[in-house]
XYZ file of C-alpha atoms in Angstrom:
338
model
C -7.196 -45.019 14.034
C -5.526 -41.559 15.278
C -5.270 -38.368 12.712
C -2.071 -37.666 11.143
C 0.158 -35.603 13.636
C -1.645 -37.233 16.782
C -1.584 -40.063 19.299
C -4.016 -41.923 21.087
C -3.066 -39.812 23.889
C -2.871 -36.427 22.432
C -5.071 -33.879 20.896
C -4.441 -32.651 17.414
C -2.021 -29.763 16.946
C -3.441 -26.372 16.510
C -2.073 -23.826 14.027
C 0.099 -21.421 15.393
C -0.979 -17.596 14.922
C 2.234 -17.368 12.798
C 1.297 -19.940 10.482
C -2.145 -18.791 10.113
C -0.934 -15.192 9.021
C 1.683 -16.660 6.696
C -1.243 -19.079 5.152
C -3.530 -15.726 4.695
C -0.486 -13.941 3.290
C 0.010 -16.876 0.780
C -3.710 -16.745 -0.165
C -3.660 -12.975 -0.712
C -0.778 -13.379 -3.255
C -2.808 -15.828 -5.348
C -5.756 -13.662 -5.784
C -6.326 -12.342 -9.539
C -6.072 -8.565 -8.290
C -2.416 -9.495 -6.383
C -1.471 -11.435 -9.441
C -2.034 -8.401 -11.975
C -0.476 -6.023 -9.205
C 2.612 -8.283 -8.974
C 2.982 -8.339 -12.782
C 2.882 -4.537 -13.164
C 5.368 -4.149 -10.192
C 7.371 -6.926 -11.724
C 7.425 -5.121 -15.244
C 8.321 -1.840 -14.004
C 11.224 -3.397 -11.872
C 12.600 -5.219 -15.183
C 12.245 -1.997 -16.991
C 14.009 0.090 -14.456
C 17.074 -2.318 -14.341
C 17.421 -2.827 -18.014
C 16.579 0.521 -19.023
C 20.005 1.289 -20.831
C 19.355 -1.694 -22.805
C 15.705 -0.846 -23.971
C 16.932 2.474 -25.771
C 19.642 3.687 -27.836
C 19.658 7.110 -26.396
C 21.035 8.765 -23.190
C 19.023 11.070 -20.953
C 20.609 14.107 -22.263
C 21.052 13.533 -25.776
C 19.263 15.714 -28.420
C 18.334 13.279 -31.077
C 15.384 14.785 -32.607
C 13.288 18.261 -33.115
C 11.728 19.911 -30.669
C 8.494 18.567 -29.727
C 8.716 16.029 -32.131
C 5.226 13.858 -32.605
C 5.789 9.990 -31.752
C 7.323 7.908 -34.843
C 8.997 4.611 -35.336
C 11.997 6.112 -34.390
C 10.816 7.695 -31.246
C 7.913 6.203 -29.921
C 7.024 8.565 -27.175
C 8.150 11.465 -29.274
C 10.677 14.125 -28.124
C 10.371 16.923 -25.422
C 11.084 20.676 -25.689
C 14.952 20.114 -25.911
C 14.852 17.459 -28.564
C 15.472 14.618 -25.957
C 13.626 11.103 -26.589
C 10.573 10.831 -24.343
C 10.862 7.339 -23.845
C 14.422 7.470 -22.612
C 13.503 9.990 -20.093
C 10.457 7.938 -18.726
C 12.560 4.744 -18.358
C 15.625 6.799 -16.291
C 12.840 8.640 -14.533
C 11.295 5.621 -13.593
C 14.518 4.169 -12.058
C 14.704 7.295 -9.706
C 11.101 7.594 -8.782
C 10.710 3.885 -7.787
C 14.123 4.217 -5.735
C 12.379 7.240 -4.096
C 9.188 5.378 -3.365
C 10.765 2.299 -1.990
C 13.370 4.293 0.186
C 10.826 6.653 1.414
C 8.149 3.837 2.334
C 11.125 1.892 4.112
C 11.866 5.018 6.381
C 8.109 5.271 6.983
C 7.515 1.536 7.908
C 10.689 1.710 10.293
C 9.559 4.728 12.204
C 5.930 3.594 12.315
C 6.766 0.323 13.579
C 8.982 1.353 16.037
C 6.404 3.636 17.504
C 3.591 1.252 17.235
C 5.352 -1.560 18.780
C 6.617 0.604 21.877
C 3.286 1.913 22.333
C 1.437 -1.109 22.103
C 3.708 -3.353 24.086
C 4.509 -1.107 26.890
C 1.267 1.004 27.303
C 0.792 3.389 30.088
C 2.518 7.048 29.632
C 4.788 5.365 26.715
C 1.531 4.878 24.893
C 0.044 8.125 25.900
C 3.034 10.179 24.886
C 3.872 8.446 21.706
C -0.022 8.593 20.546
C -0.206 12.284 21.221
C 2.964 12.737 18.982
C 1.253 10.471 16.294
C -2.156 12.681 16.566
C -0.020 15.784 16.243
C 1.234 14.568 12.953
C -2.212 13.116 11.998
C -3.989 16.569 12.427
C -1.391 18.341 10.094
C -2.071 17.865 6.300
C 1.042 15.883 5.318
C 1.417 17.224 1.729
C 1.108 20.784 3.015
C 3.949 20.084 5.613
C 5.865 18.467 2.867
C 5.725 21.368 0.788
C 6.771 23.707 3.567
C 9.955 21.650 4.724
C 10.987 20.903 1.175
C 10.650 24.695 0.198
C 12.667 25.522 3.340
C 15.512 22.745 2.761
C 15.821 23.702 -0.913
C 15.256 21.384 -3.990
C 17.068 18.134 -3.436
C 16.231 14.411 -3.851
C 17.522 13.441 -0.497
C 15.566 15.840 0.954
C 12.349 14.724 -0.845
C 13.174 11.248 0.353
C 13.580 12.280 4.265
C 10.566 14.634 4.172
C 8.181 11.827 2.809
C 9.497 8.961 4.633
C 9.334 11.211 8.082
C 6.104 12.334 7.777
C 4.288 9.278 6.554
C 4.716 6.705 9.340
C 1.544 7.739 11.360
C -0.985 5.130 9.751
C 1.550 2.296 10.240
C 2.332 3.308 13.955
C -1.497 3.291 14.754
C -2.067 -0.214 12.914
C 1.097 -1.773 14.351
C -0.107 -0.595 18.000
C -3.609 -2.159 17.901
C -1.953 -5.398 16.462
C 0.671 -5.371 19.296
C -1.956 -4.727 21.852
C -3.586 -7.797 20.975
C -0.447 -10.050 21.022
C 0.612 -8.714 24.242
C -2.290 -10.395 25.827
C -1.532 -13.851 24.113
C -1.192 -16.838 26.365
C 2.306 -17.781 24.890
C 3.513 -14.076 25.217
C 2.438 -14.242 29.103
C 3.900 -17.657 29.707
C 7.252 -16.497 28.045
C 7.277 -13.121 30.332
C 6.570 -15.486 33.344
C 9.477 -17.515 32.530
C 11.580 -14.407 32.641
C 11.937 -13.534 29.147
C 13.131 -10.099 28.674
C 11.396 -7.397 26.721
C 13.668 -7.413 23.773
C 13.462 -10.954 23.327
C 9.682 -11.219 23.469
C 9.457 -8.433 20.947
C 12.103 -9.729 18.497
C 11.128 -13.456 18.874
C 7.463 -13.595 19.442
C 5.761 -10.151 18.528
C 7.715 -8.659 15.510
C 7.265 -11.876 13.487
C 3.718 -11.715 13.695
C 3.743 -8.187 12.367
C 5.303 -9.518 9.051
C 2.328 -9.645 6.743
C 0.769 -6.801 8.194
C 3.844 -4.612 7.506
C 4.076 -5.835 4.296
C 0.428 -4.580 3.469
C 1.397 -1.368 4.831
C 4.771 -1.106 3.106
C 3.162 -1.494 -0.197
C 0.473 1.076 0.353
C 3.174 3.247 1.487
C 5.064 3.022 -1.837
C 1.891 4.348 -3.515
C 1.571 7.200 -1.387
C 5.335 7.785 -1.342
C 5.630 7.910 -5.226
C 2.465 10.155 -5.430
C 4.147 12.547 -3.086
C 7.336 12.676 -4.887
C 5.668 13.357 -8.044
C 3.600 16.166 -6.384
C 6.511 17.839 -5.027
C 8.517 17.481 -8.101
C 5.546 18.939 -10.319
C 5.559 21.987 -7.998
C 9.427 22.426 -8.650
C 10.618 21.264 -4.924
C 12.668 18.267 -6.119
C 16.260 18.428 -7.807
C 15.531 19.550 -11.299
C 18.900 18.088 -12.533
C 17.768 14.566 -11.596
C 15.298 13.138 -13.867
C 12.065 11.678 -12.048
C 8.430 11.255 -13.478
C 7.531 14.282 -11.562
C 10.360 16.529 -12.976
C 9.292 15.335 -16.376
C 5.853 16.400 -16.376
C 6.865 19.631 -14.381
C 9.218 20.377 -16.918
C 6.908 19.721 -19.915
C 4.079 21.796 -18.246
C 6.321 24.879 -17.464
C 7.062 24.557 -21.266
C 3.783 25.009 -22.547
C 3.917 21.311 -23.892
C -0.185 21.160 -23.467
C -1.005 24.400 -25.036
C 1.135 23.546 -27.876
C -0.393 20.035 -28.625
C 2.409 18.122 -27.353
C 0.641 15.680 -25.095
C 3.216 13.074 -25.428
C 6.008 14.968 -23.541
C 3.633 14.959 -20.463
C 1.222 11.651 -20.591
C 3.730 8.794 -20.771
C 5.049 9.913 -17.334
C 1.591 10.296 -15.901
C 0.586 6.982 -17.290
C 3.743 5.305 -15.660
C 3.053 6.799 -12.324
C -0.684 5.933 -12.339
C 0.082 2.227 -13.349
C 2.693 1.785 -10.807
C 0.448 3.031 -8.115
C -2.278 0.770 -9.516
C -0.227 -2.276 -9.164
C 1.093 -1.551 -5.629
C -2.553 -0.717 -4.390
C -3.824 -4.065 -5.795
C -1.260 -6.063 -4.088
C -1.636 -4.071 -0.726
C -5.484 -4.315 -0.533
C -5.439 -8.072 -1.615
C -2.840 -8.739 1.602
C -4.930 -6.340 3.634
C -8.332 -8.077 2.796
C -6.659 -11.627 3.394
C -5.684 -10.555 7.113
C -8.576 -8.828 7.884
C -11.657 -10.383 6.096
C -14.165 -7.739 7.653
C -13.016 -5.240 5.454
C -13.934 -7.095 2.436
C -17.355 -7.884 3.841
C -17.700 -4.128 4.441
C -16.392 -3.487 0.813
C -19.075 -5.976 -0.543
C -21.779 -4.459 1.628
C -20.976 -1.027 0.563
C -20.894 -2.014 -3.154
C -24.340 -3.613 -2.868
C -25.773 -0.432 -1.349
C -23.956 1.768 -4.000
C -25.573 -0.183 -6.982
C -29.068 -0.260 -5.614
C -31.593 1.938 -7.775
C -32.195 5.296 -6.709
C -35.437 5.334 -4.668
C -35.548 1.937 -3.943
C -37.625 1.167 -0.784
C -36.687 -2.567 -0.517
C -35.267 -1.822 3.058
C -38.089 0.074 3.842
C -40.813 -2.437 3.221
C -41.563 -4.538 6.360
C -40.879 -8.418 5.359
C -43.694 -10.553 5.734
C -43.498 -13.135 8.143
C -43.401 -16.606 6.830
C -45.602 -18.935 8.671
C -44.139 -21.739 10.758
C -44.809 -25.116 9.808
C -47.018 -27.118 12.372
C -45.471 -29.709 14.712
C -48.278 -30.785 16.340
C -48.641 -34.315 17.319
C -51.579 -34.921 15.202
C -50.196 -33.656 12.184
C -47.037 -35.784 12.999
C -49.055 -38.784 13.279
C -51.476 -38.167 10.215
C -48.372 -37.305 8.313
C -49.877 -33.965 6.959
C -46.865 -31.714 6.850
C -47.905 -27.956 6.321
């Protein structure tokens, strides 16, 4: 009887690369680490959407004493201006997440365009684009972000543009290597031989294959964007009139919250940044491991090597050779196995 999906005169249909990647993507999202990461991201998204309903105060409302300690009325205490810290963290999370998602989207669009053009056309196009990419890779990104943000002035839009424009290099190199591999596939060569245009090949046969890869790069880019925004805001290069997690920490630190023992003015925003970055990292790493299982193997090998006792000579000792079982005709006849 023929297998399902086949006939007596046909072979079983092979899964397309797109289907295999989608299957790997779905498998990655079912991993425990990805579920935890998605739960963290979902909680932050819900909090940012319903922030006005979760606190009775507004962002600039003075509702308590200066640096008042956490209490039943103010769970996270108050800052140096008598403003509820929980309200600031909720409103700042909405802006910080907007900055992270927008800057990551800009970086993914630029990196995808550069990587696709470089990997698809090759030749001098590849050479020029990769030299530009190497130029951006050589310069430390955070230093260049600080310089440009300082020149442009403190503005949230400037921070988004700076982070997005300077964060595309990693995506470009990953996409380029994948497109170079897809460019040599049989179905791409077949469409090209039938007269398909470059734009049609890229949009119909290459770009859909990059979906899971771009998703992993995008999630990881969000973590970097949020961290960079927090760093720039903490250095005073963001808009001080717009509440973000970085602005909250910068304001508390510059007004001696730590030295006066008012840790609650700075710790909640820092914990929020760390948790959101952790959630995005768990999701991105799970997708990346599913798309490239060799990364997981290397991580496990590194972990096994790292936990080996110091001074262990397990690898240095030569392994004793196990004597092979005799397979001579005499032993086989007599039934005497070694």
